[in-house]
Amino acid sequence: MKLRPTLVHARVALLAVIVAWRRLLSMDEGRREGVHVRAHGREAATKCRSRIIQRGSGITEKASLSVTDMTVDVVLPCLDEAEALPWILGRIPSGFRPIVVDNGSVDGSARIARSLGAVVVREPRRGFGAACQRGLSVATAEVVCFCDCDASLDPRQLPRVAGPVLGGDADLMLGRRRPVVRGVWPLPARLANRELARRIRRRTGVYVRDLGPMRAARREDLLALCLVDRRSGYPLEMLVRAADAGWRVHEVEVDYLPRIGRSKVTGTLRGFCQAVRDMNAVLVR
């Protein structure tokens, strides 16, 4: 029996993410090459992160010159990210206002974020999309950025993502992740991401190579998309609806760094499978 190409691709993608999950869980917690930073390895990870940032600092500062002094809101969905928050909030550029959306943290993340000067709001409904939409609903700036809160992305590179939107050259700008340390993005997960990008191009006609979690768009335009997904499909739904609305969607490279703490998706089989189901549901609508 011959399977339809779309079904084959879907099964290949699911197999890839399951393999990636098993690989992650089979690694010793203290030896993951920058994927999980544990207490005894924080000093080494910090030094590694500093070297990475220093190598890219010139590009970041050059990109920031294109951003005006106007305020840009940055939505930071947060679930137990107490260890990463000081680094994240300490690197928010001038002119960018962090909005930390606490999605049920039990490690004091909200208290830490508030003490570091961030706007903190709570979203009791668990889910990445729920947290992002809550942050968007309280944002007031004309342009809104989204960024993961696990230190895998450098907030100092937000200007290069927001710049084209502020300048009127793009409606939705995605930060295409570029791994800067071996092991940050395991091959199976990268292959699954590549397959997802292929399906996005086929569904929308928009050429993208990564469903970048660091992104920027105008607040009113985002609200007009009326996004309904409240879990892992939220970033994909934003891209698909933006493409259907005729938005100009572009990408720019951003550094992909070792995260602090365990991934909410790749760290569990349930998270992986839920993400696959959520994204597949968006693509077949």
mmCIF file of C-alpha atoms in Angstrom:
data_model
loop_
_atom_site.group_PDB
_atom_site.id
_atom_site.type_symbol
_atom_site.label_atom_id
_atom_site.label_comp_id
_atom_site.label_asym_id
_atom_site.label_seq_id
_atom_site.Cartn_x
_atom_site.Cartn_y
_atom_site.Cartn_z
ATOM 1 C CA MET A 1 0.000 0.000 0.000
ATOM 2 C CA LYS A 2 1.417 3.382 -0.995
ATOM 3 C CA LEU A 3 1.171 6.170 1.554
ATOM 4 C CA ARG A 4 0.407 9.729 0.538
ATOM 5 C CA PRO A 5 3.493 12.027 0.609
ATOM 6 C CA THR A 6 1.987 14.272 3.300
ATOM 7 C CA LEU A 7 1.374 11.272 5.558
ATOM 8 C CA VAL A 8 4.913 10.007 4.969
ATOM 9 C CA HIS A 9 6.373 13.422 5.826
ATOM 10 C CA ALA A 10 4.246 13.666 8.966
ATOM 11 C CA ARG A 11 5.425 10.239 10.152
ATOM 12 C CA VAL A 12 9.048 11.091 9.383
ATOM 13 C CA ALA A 13 8.737 14.307 11.394
ATOM 14 C CA LEU A 14 7.122 12.479 14.330
ATOM 15 C CA LEU A 15 9.845 9.802 14.257
ATOM 16 C CA ALA A 16 12.527 12.505 14.222
ATOM 17 C CA VAL A 17 11.189 14.278 17.280
ATOM 18 C CA ILE A 18 10.774 11.027 19.216
ATOM 19 C CA VAL A 19 14.375 10.059 18.387
ATOM 20 C CA ALA A 20 15.519 13.491 19.543
ATOM 21 C CA TRP A 21 13.573 13.120 22.775
ATOM 22 C CA ARG A 22 15.105 9.729 23.508
ATOM 23 C CA ARG A 23 18.547 11.076 22.766
ATOM 24 C CA LEU A 24 18.063 13.976 25.160
ATOM 25 C CA LEU A 25 16.787 11.788 27.990
ATOM 26 C CA SER A 26 19.532 9.206 27.496
ATOM 27 C CA MET A 27 22.270 11.795 28.041
ATOM 28 C CA ASP A 28 23.583 12.272 31.527
ATOM 29 C CA GLU A 29 22.018 15.410 33.009
ATOM 30 C CA GLY A 30 25.422 16.864 33.795
ATOM 31 C CA ARG A 31 26.995 16.108 30.388
ATOM 32 C CA ARG A 32 24.585 17.501 27.837
ATOM 33 C CA GLU A 33 26.630 19.712 25.607
ATOM 34 C CA GLY A 34 25.044 22.953 26.676
ATOM 35 C CA VAL A 35 21.464 21.761 26.304
ATOM 36 C CA HIS A 36 20.832 21.527 30.057
ATOM 37 C CA VAL A 37 22.893 23.698 32.373
ATOM 38 C CA ARG A 38 23.008 22.234 35.868
ATOM 39 C CA ALA A 39 24.313 23.836 39.021
ATOM 40 C CA HIS A 40 27.800 22.320 38.870
ATOM 41 C CA GLY A 41 28.240 23.427 35.252
ATOM 42 C CA ARG A 42 26.923 26.986 35.398
ATOM 43 C CA GLU A 43 30.333 28.638 35.612
ATOM 44 C CA ALA A 44 31.612 26.880 32.484
ATOM 45 C CA ALA A 45 28.373 27.580 30.627
ATOM 46 C CA THR A 46 28.544 31.261 31.574
ATOM 47 C CA LYS A 47 32.108 31.533 30.252
ATOM 48 C CA CYS A 48 31.070 29.777 27.033
ATOM 49 C CA ARG A 49 28.075 32.090 26.673
ATOM 50 C CA SER A 50 30.305 35.145 27.253
ATOM 51 C CA ARG A 51 32.729 34.067 24.515
ATOM 52 C CA ILE A 52 29.842 33.516 22.108
ATOM 53 C CA ILE A 53 28.297 36.911 22.839
ATOM 54 C CA GLN A 54 31.636 38.684 22.506
ATOM 55 C CA ARG A 55 32.163 37.191 19.065
ATOM 56 C CA GLY A 56 28.761 38.429 17.927
ATOM 57 C CA SER A 57 28.610 41.726 19.785
ATOM 58 C CA GLY A 58 29.813 43.808 16.867
ATOM 59 C CA ILE A 59 27.003 42.569 14.630
ATOM 60 C CA THR A 60 24.413 43.160 17.336
ATOM 61 C CA GLU A 61 25.508 46.727 18.021
ATOM 62 C CA LYS A 62 25.600 47.529 14.320
ATOM 63 C CA ALA A 63 22.054 46.186 13.877
ATOM 64 C CA SER A 64 20.805 48.216 16.844
ATOM 65 C CA LEU A 65 21.673 51.434 15.082
ATOM 66 C CA SER A 66 18.662 50.975 12.806
ATOM 67 C CA VAL A 67 16.239 50.931 15.753
ATOM 68 C CA THR A 68 14.839 54.240 16.980
ATOM 69 C CA ASP A 69 14.434 55.252 20.610
ATOM 70 C CA MET A 70 10.756 54.324 20.575
ATOM 71 C CA THR A 71 9.655 51.648 23.055
ATOM 72 C CA VAL A 72 9.183 48.084 21.855
ATOM 73 C CA ASP A 73 7.405 45.598 24.131
ATOM 74 C CA VAL A 74 9.021 42.178 24.538
ATOM 75 C CA VAL A 75 6.734 39.303 25.567
ATOM 76 C CA LEU A 76 8.606 36.666 27.571
ATOM 77 C CA PRO A 77 6.472 33.566 28.326
ATOM 78 C CA CYS A 78 7.844 32.111 31.551
ATOM 79 C CA LEU A 79 7.430 28.772 33.313
ATOM 80 C CA ASP A 80 9.986 28.111 36.070
ATOM 81 C CA GLU A 81 12.824 30.150 34.558
ATOM 82 C CA ALA A 82 14.261 31.599 37.795
ATOM 83 C CA GLU A 83 17.825 30.685 36.823
ATOM 84 C CA ALA A 84 17.636 32.239 33.361
ATOM 85 C CA LEU A 85 15.765 35.459 34.174
ATOM 86 C CA PRO A 86 18.697 37.498 35.531
ATOM 87 C CA TRP A 87 20.687 36.868 32.350
ATOM 88 C CA ILE A 88 17.709 37.507 30.083
ATOM 89 C CA LEU A 89 16.504 40.706 31.753
ATOM 90 C CA GLY A 90 20.044 41.992 32.160
ATOM 91 C CA ARG A 91 20.451 41.975 28.373
ATOM 92 C CA ILE A 92 17.223 43.699 27.339
ATOM 93 C CA PRO A 93 18.300 46.600 25.075
ATOM 94 C CA SER A 94 17.464 50.219 25.742
ATOM 95 C CA GLY A 95 14.070 51.114 24.286
ATOM 96 C CA PHE A 96 12.690 47.591 24.832
ATOM 97 C CA ARG A 97 10.274 46.878 27.705
ATOM 98 C CA PRO A 98 10.182 43.284 29.047
ATOM 99 C CA ILE A 99 6.780 41.790 29.842
ATOM 100 C CA VAL A 100 7.249 38.516 31.720
ATOM 101 C CA VAL A 101 4.150 36.315 31.607
ATOM 102 C CA ASP A 102 4.228 33.874 34.507
ATOM 103 C CA ASN A 103 2.496 30.702 33.355
ATOM 104 C CA GLY A 104 2.283 28.950 36.720
ATOM 105 C CA SER A 105 5.894 29.015 37.946
ATOM 106 C CA VAL A 106 6.660 27.539 41.358
ATOM 107 C CA ASP A 107 10.320 28.608 41.566
ATOM 108 C CA GLY A 108 9.806 32.296 42.289
ATOM 109 C CA SER A 109 10.201 33.431 38.674
ATOM 110 C CA ALA A 110 7.578 36.168 39.015
ATOM 111 C CA ARG A 111 9.214 37.615 42.113
ATOM 112 C CA ILE A 112 12.653 37.619 40.493
ATOM 113 C CA ALA A 113 11.375 39.224 37.290
ATOM 114 C CA ARG A 114 9.585 41.935 39.242
ATOM 115 C CA SER A 115 12.679 42.657 41.332
ATOM 116 C CA LEU A 116 14.665 43.103 38.127
ATOM 117 C CA GLY A 117 12.279 45.739 36.816
ATOM 118 C CA ALA A 118 10.165 43.741 34.391
ATOM 119 C CA VAL A 119 6.422 44.109 33.964
ATOM 120 C CA VAL A 120 4.965 40.865 35.338
ATOM 121 C CA VAL A 121 1.540 39.462 34.534
ATOM 122 C CA ARG A 122 0.069 36.046 35.304
ATOM 123 C CA GLU A 123 -1.623 33.650 32.931
ATOM 124 C CA PRO A 124 -3.259 30.782 34.862
ATOM 125 C CA ARG A 125 -4.125 28.795 31.742
ATOM 126 C CA ARG A 126 -1.115 26.579 31.069
ATOM 127 C CA GLY A 127 0.266 26.756 27.547
ATOM 128 C CA PHE A 128 2.871 28.608 25.490
ATOM 129 C CA GLY A 129 0.230 30.217 23.307
ATOM 130 C CA ALA A 130 -1.845 31.261 26.301
ATOM 131 C CA ALA A 131 1.164 33.025 27.823
ATOM 132 C CA CYS A 132 2.092 34.737 24.543
ATOM 133 C CA GLN A 133 -1.451 35.951 23.912
ATOM 134 C CA ARG A 134 -1.718 37.257 27.468
ATOM 135 C CA GLY A 135 1.475 39.246 26.998
ATOM 136 C CA LEU A 136 0.238 40.600 23.685
ATOM 137 C CA SER A 137 -3.038 41.670 25.279
ATOM 138 C CA VAL A 138 -1.287 43.823 27.899
ATOM 139 C CA ALA A 139 1.356 45.242 25.548
ATOM 140 C CA THR A 140 0.926 48.883 24.579
ATOM 141 C CA ALA A 141 3.836 49.542 22.210
ATOM 142 C CA GLU A 142 3.264 49.781 18.470
ATOM 143 C CA VAL A 143 5.716 46.939 17.833
ATOM 144 C CA VAL A 144 5.848 43.763 19.931
ATOM 145 C CA CYS A 145 8.617 41.170 20.061
ATOM 146 C CA PHE A 146 8.469 37.620 21.400
ATOM 147 C CA CYS A 147 11.448 35.821 22.904
ATOM 148 C CA ASP A 148 11.981 32.580 24.794
ATOM 149 C CA CYS A 149 12.827 32.982 28.464
ATOM 150 C CA ASP A 150 15.343 30.120 28.817
ATOM 151 C CA ALA A 151 18.469 32.060 27.708
ATOM 152 C CA SER A 152 18.699 30.140 24.419
ATOM 153 C CA LEU A 153 18.312 33.466 22.587
ATOM 154 C CA ASP A 154 20.196 36.682 23.296
ATOM 155 C CA PRO A 155 17.877 39.659 23.920
ATOM 156 C CA ARG A 156 20.622 42.004 22.718
ATOM 157 C CA GLN A 157 19.835 40.741 19.225
ATOM 158 C CA LEU A 158 16.209 41.905 19.433
ATOM 159 C CA PRO A 159 17.012 45.139 17.519
ATOM 160 C CA ARG A 160 18.018 43.204 14.398
ATOM 161 C CA VAL A 161 14.624 41.443 14.495
ATOM 162 C CA ALA A 162 12.529 44.495 15.335
ATOM 163 C CA GLY A 163 14.411 46.898 13.063
ATOM 164 C CA PRO A 164 12.831 45.886 9.716
ATOM 165 C CA VAL A 165 9.332 46.080 11.251
ATOM 166 C CA LEU A 166 10.008 49.498 12.755
ATOM 167 C CA GLY A 167 11.428 50.627 9.439
ATOM 168 C CA GLY A 168 8.423 49.425 7.460
ATOM 169 C CA ASP A 169 10.364 46.791 5.503
ATOM 170 C CA ALA A 170 8.617 43.749 7.020
ATOM 171 C CA ASP A 171 5.304 42.903 8.660
ATOM 172 C CA LEU A 172 6.537 39.806 10.489
ATOM 173 C CA MET A 173 10.212 39.282 11.198
ATOM 174 C CA LEU A 174 11.523 35.914 12.365
ATOM 175 C CA GLY A 175 14.864 35.227 14.008
ATOM 176 C CA ARG A 176 16.356 32.241 12.216
ATOM 177 C CA ARG A 177 18.319 30.273 14.799
ATOM 178 C CA ARG A 178 22.008 29.661 14.146
ATOM 179 C CA PRO A 179 23.565 27.170 16.608
ATOM 180 C CA VAL A 180 26.821 28.482 18.017
ATOM 181 C CA VAL A 181 27.734 25.528 20.244
ATOM 182 C CA ARG A 182 27.759 21.836 19.339
ATOM 183 C CA GLY A 183 24.866 19.915 20.822
ATOM 184 C CA VAL A 184 22.573 22.907 21.271
ATOM 185 C CA TRP A 185 20.301 21.737 18.450
ATOM 186 C CA PRO A 186 20.471 17.922 18.028
ATOM 187 C CA LEU A 187 20.351 16.691 14.434
ATOM 188 C CA PRO A 188 16.986 14.869 14.742
ATOM 189 C CA ALA A 189 15.349 18.027 16.079
ATOM 190 C CA ARG A 190 16.899 20.098 13.289
ATOM 191 C CA LEU A 191 15.615 17.627 10.697
ATOM 192 C CA ALA A 192 12.136 17.840 12.203
ATOM 193 C CA ASN A 193 12.335 21.645 12.040
ATOM 194 C CA ARG A 194 13.425 21.435 8.406
ATOM 195 C CA GLU A 195 10.440 19.235 7.583
ATOM 196 C CA LEU A 196 8.140 21.699 9.335
ATOM 197 C CA ALA A 197 9.604 24.563 7.303
ATOM 198 C CA ARG A 198 8.999 22.570 4.118
ATOM 199 C CA ARG A 199 5.366 22.039 5.056
ATOM 200 C CA ILE A 200 4.997 25.746 5.854
ATOM 201 C CA ARG A 201 6.334 26.681 2.420
ATOM 202 C CA ARG A 202 3.961 24.223 0.798
ATOM 203 C CA ARG A 203 0.974 25.452 2.821
ATOM 204 C CA THR A 204 1.611 29.206 2.568
ATOM 205 C CA GLY A 205 4.057 29.803 -0.266
ATOM 206 C CA VAL A 206 6.268 31.758 2.166
ATOM 207 C CA TYR A 207 9.915 30.687 2.148
ATOM 208 C CA VAL A 208 11.148 30.220 5.715
ATOM 209 C CA ARG A 209 13.870 27.981 7.088
ATOM 210 C CA ASP A 210 13.013 28.132 10.774
ATOM 211 C CA LEU A 211 9.925 28.741 12.897
ATOM 212 C CA GLY A 212 11.926 31.288 14.882
ATOM 213 C CA PRO A 213 10.715 31.888 18.454
ATOM 214 C CA MET A 214 12.310 35.366 18.438
ATOM 215 C CA ARG A 215 10.031 37.477 16.265
ATOM 216 C CA ALA A 216 8.531 40.940 15.854
ATOM 217 C CA ALA A 217 5.356 42.443 14.380
ATOM 218 C CA ARG A 218 2.989 45.351 14.943
ATOM 219 C CA ARG A 219 0.662 44.868 17.892
ATOM 220 C CA GLU A 220 -2.570 45.917 16.193
ATOM 221 C CA ASP A 221 -1.848 43.653 13.230
ATOM 222 C CA LEU A 222 -1.178 40.702 15.535
ATOM 223 C CA LEU A 223 -4.414 41.244 17.419
ATOM 224 C CA ALA A 224 -6.287 41.390 14.100
ATOM 225 C CA LEU A 225 -5.085 37.861 13.271
ATOM 226 C CA CYS A 226 -7.388 36.542 16.043
ATOM 227 C CA LEU A 227 -5.088 33.652 16.954
ATOM 228 C CA VAL A 228 -6.875 30.816 18.771
ATOM 229 C CA ASP A 229 -4.170 28.232 19.533
ATOM 230 C CA ARG A 230 -3.075 28.414 23.167
ATOM 231 C CA ARG A 231 -0.427 25.716 23.186
ATOM 232 C CA SER A 232 2.583 24.853 21.032
ATOM 233 C CA GLY A 233 0.847 25.681 17.756
ATOM 234 C CA TYR A 234 0.705 29.412 18.526
ATOM 235 C CA PRO A 235 3.944 30.445 16.731
ATOM 236 C CA LEU A 236 2.996 28.414 13.668
ATOM 237 C CA GLU A 237 -0.557 29.754 13.594
ATOM 238 C CA MET A 238 0.819 33.300 13.714
ATOM 239 C CA LEU A 239 3.002 32.618 10.673
ATOM 240 C CA VAL A 240 0.287 30.818 8.704
ATOM 241 C CA ARG A 241 -2.354 33.479 9.326
ATOM 242 C CA ALA A 242 0.125 36.253 8.570
ATOM 243 C CA ALA A 243 0.959 34.587 5.253
ATOM 244 C CA ASP A 244 -2.734 34.132 4.434
ATOM 245 C CA ALA A 245 -3.224 37.856 5.139
ATOM 246 C CA GLY A 246 -0.493 38.763 2.657
ATOM 247 C CA TRP A 247 2.068 39.925 5.213
ATOM 248 C CA ARG A 248 5.684 40.451 4.237
ATOM 249 C CA VAL A 249 7.503 37.739 6.199
ATOM 250 C CA HIS A 250 11.290 37.770 6.411
ATOM 251 C CA GLU A 251 14.065 36.117 8.417
ATOM 252 C CA VAL A 252 17.332 37.257 9.968
ATOM 253 C CA GLU A 253 19.919 35.092 11.696
ATOM 254 C CA VAL A 254 20.163 35.112 15.493
ATOM 255 C CA ASP A 255 22.440 33.099 17.758
ATOM 256 C CA TYR A 256 21.051 29.906 19.282
ATOM 257 C CA LEU A 257 22.706 29.375 22.678
ATOM 258 C CA PRO A 258 22.751 26.685 25.386
ATOM 259 C CA ARG A 259 19.499 26.965 27.302
ATOM 260 C CA ILE A 260 19.355 27.184 31.062
ATOM 261 C CA GLY A 261 17.096 24.483 32.483
ATOM 262 C CA ARG A 262 15.124 21.737 30.792
ATOM 263 C CA SER A 263 13.137 22.353 27.641
ATOM 264 C CA LYS A 264 9.372 22.236 28.150
ATOM 265 C CA VAL A 265 9.045 20.502 24.765
ATOM 266 C CA THR A 266 12.151 18.401 24.038
ATOM 267 C CA GLY A 267 12.540 17.451 27.688
ATOM 268 C CA THR A 268 9.500 15.145 27.735
ATOM 269 C CA LEU A 269 7.837 12.746 25.339
ATOM 270 C CA ARG A 270 4.471 14.278 26.199
ATOM 271 C CA GLY A 271 5.745 17.749 25.302
ATOM 272 C CA PHE A 272 7.177 16.543 22.009
ATOM 273 C CA CYS A 273 4.042 14.705 20.948
ATOM 274 C CA GLN A 274 1.781 17.564 22.027
ATOM 275 C CA ALA A 275 3.819 20.002 19.924
ATOM 276 C CA VAL A 276 3.554 17.711 16.898
ATOM 277 C CA ARG A 277 -0.217 17.408 17.309
ATOM 278 C CA ASP A 278 -0.698 21.148 17.832
ATOM 279 C CA MET A 279 1.335 22.118 14.792
ATOM 280 C CA ASN A 280 -0.205 19.491 12.580
ATOM 281 C CA ALA A 281 -3.670 20.758 13.544
ATOM 282 C CA VAL A 282 -2.686 24.259 12.421
ATOM 283 C CA LEU A 283 -1.339 23.071 9.076
ATOM 284 C CA VAL A 284 -4.450 21.051 8.159
ATOM 285 C CA ARG A 285 -6.978 23.805 8.932
#
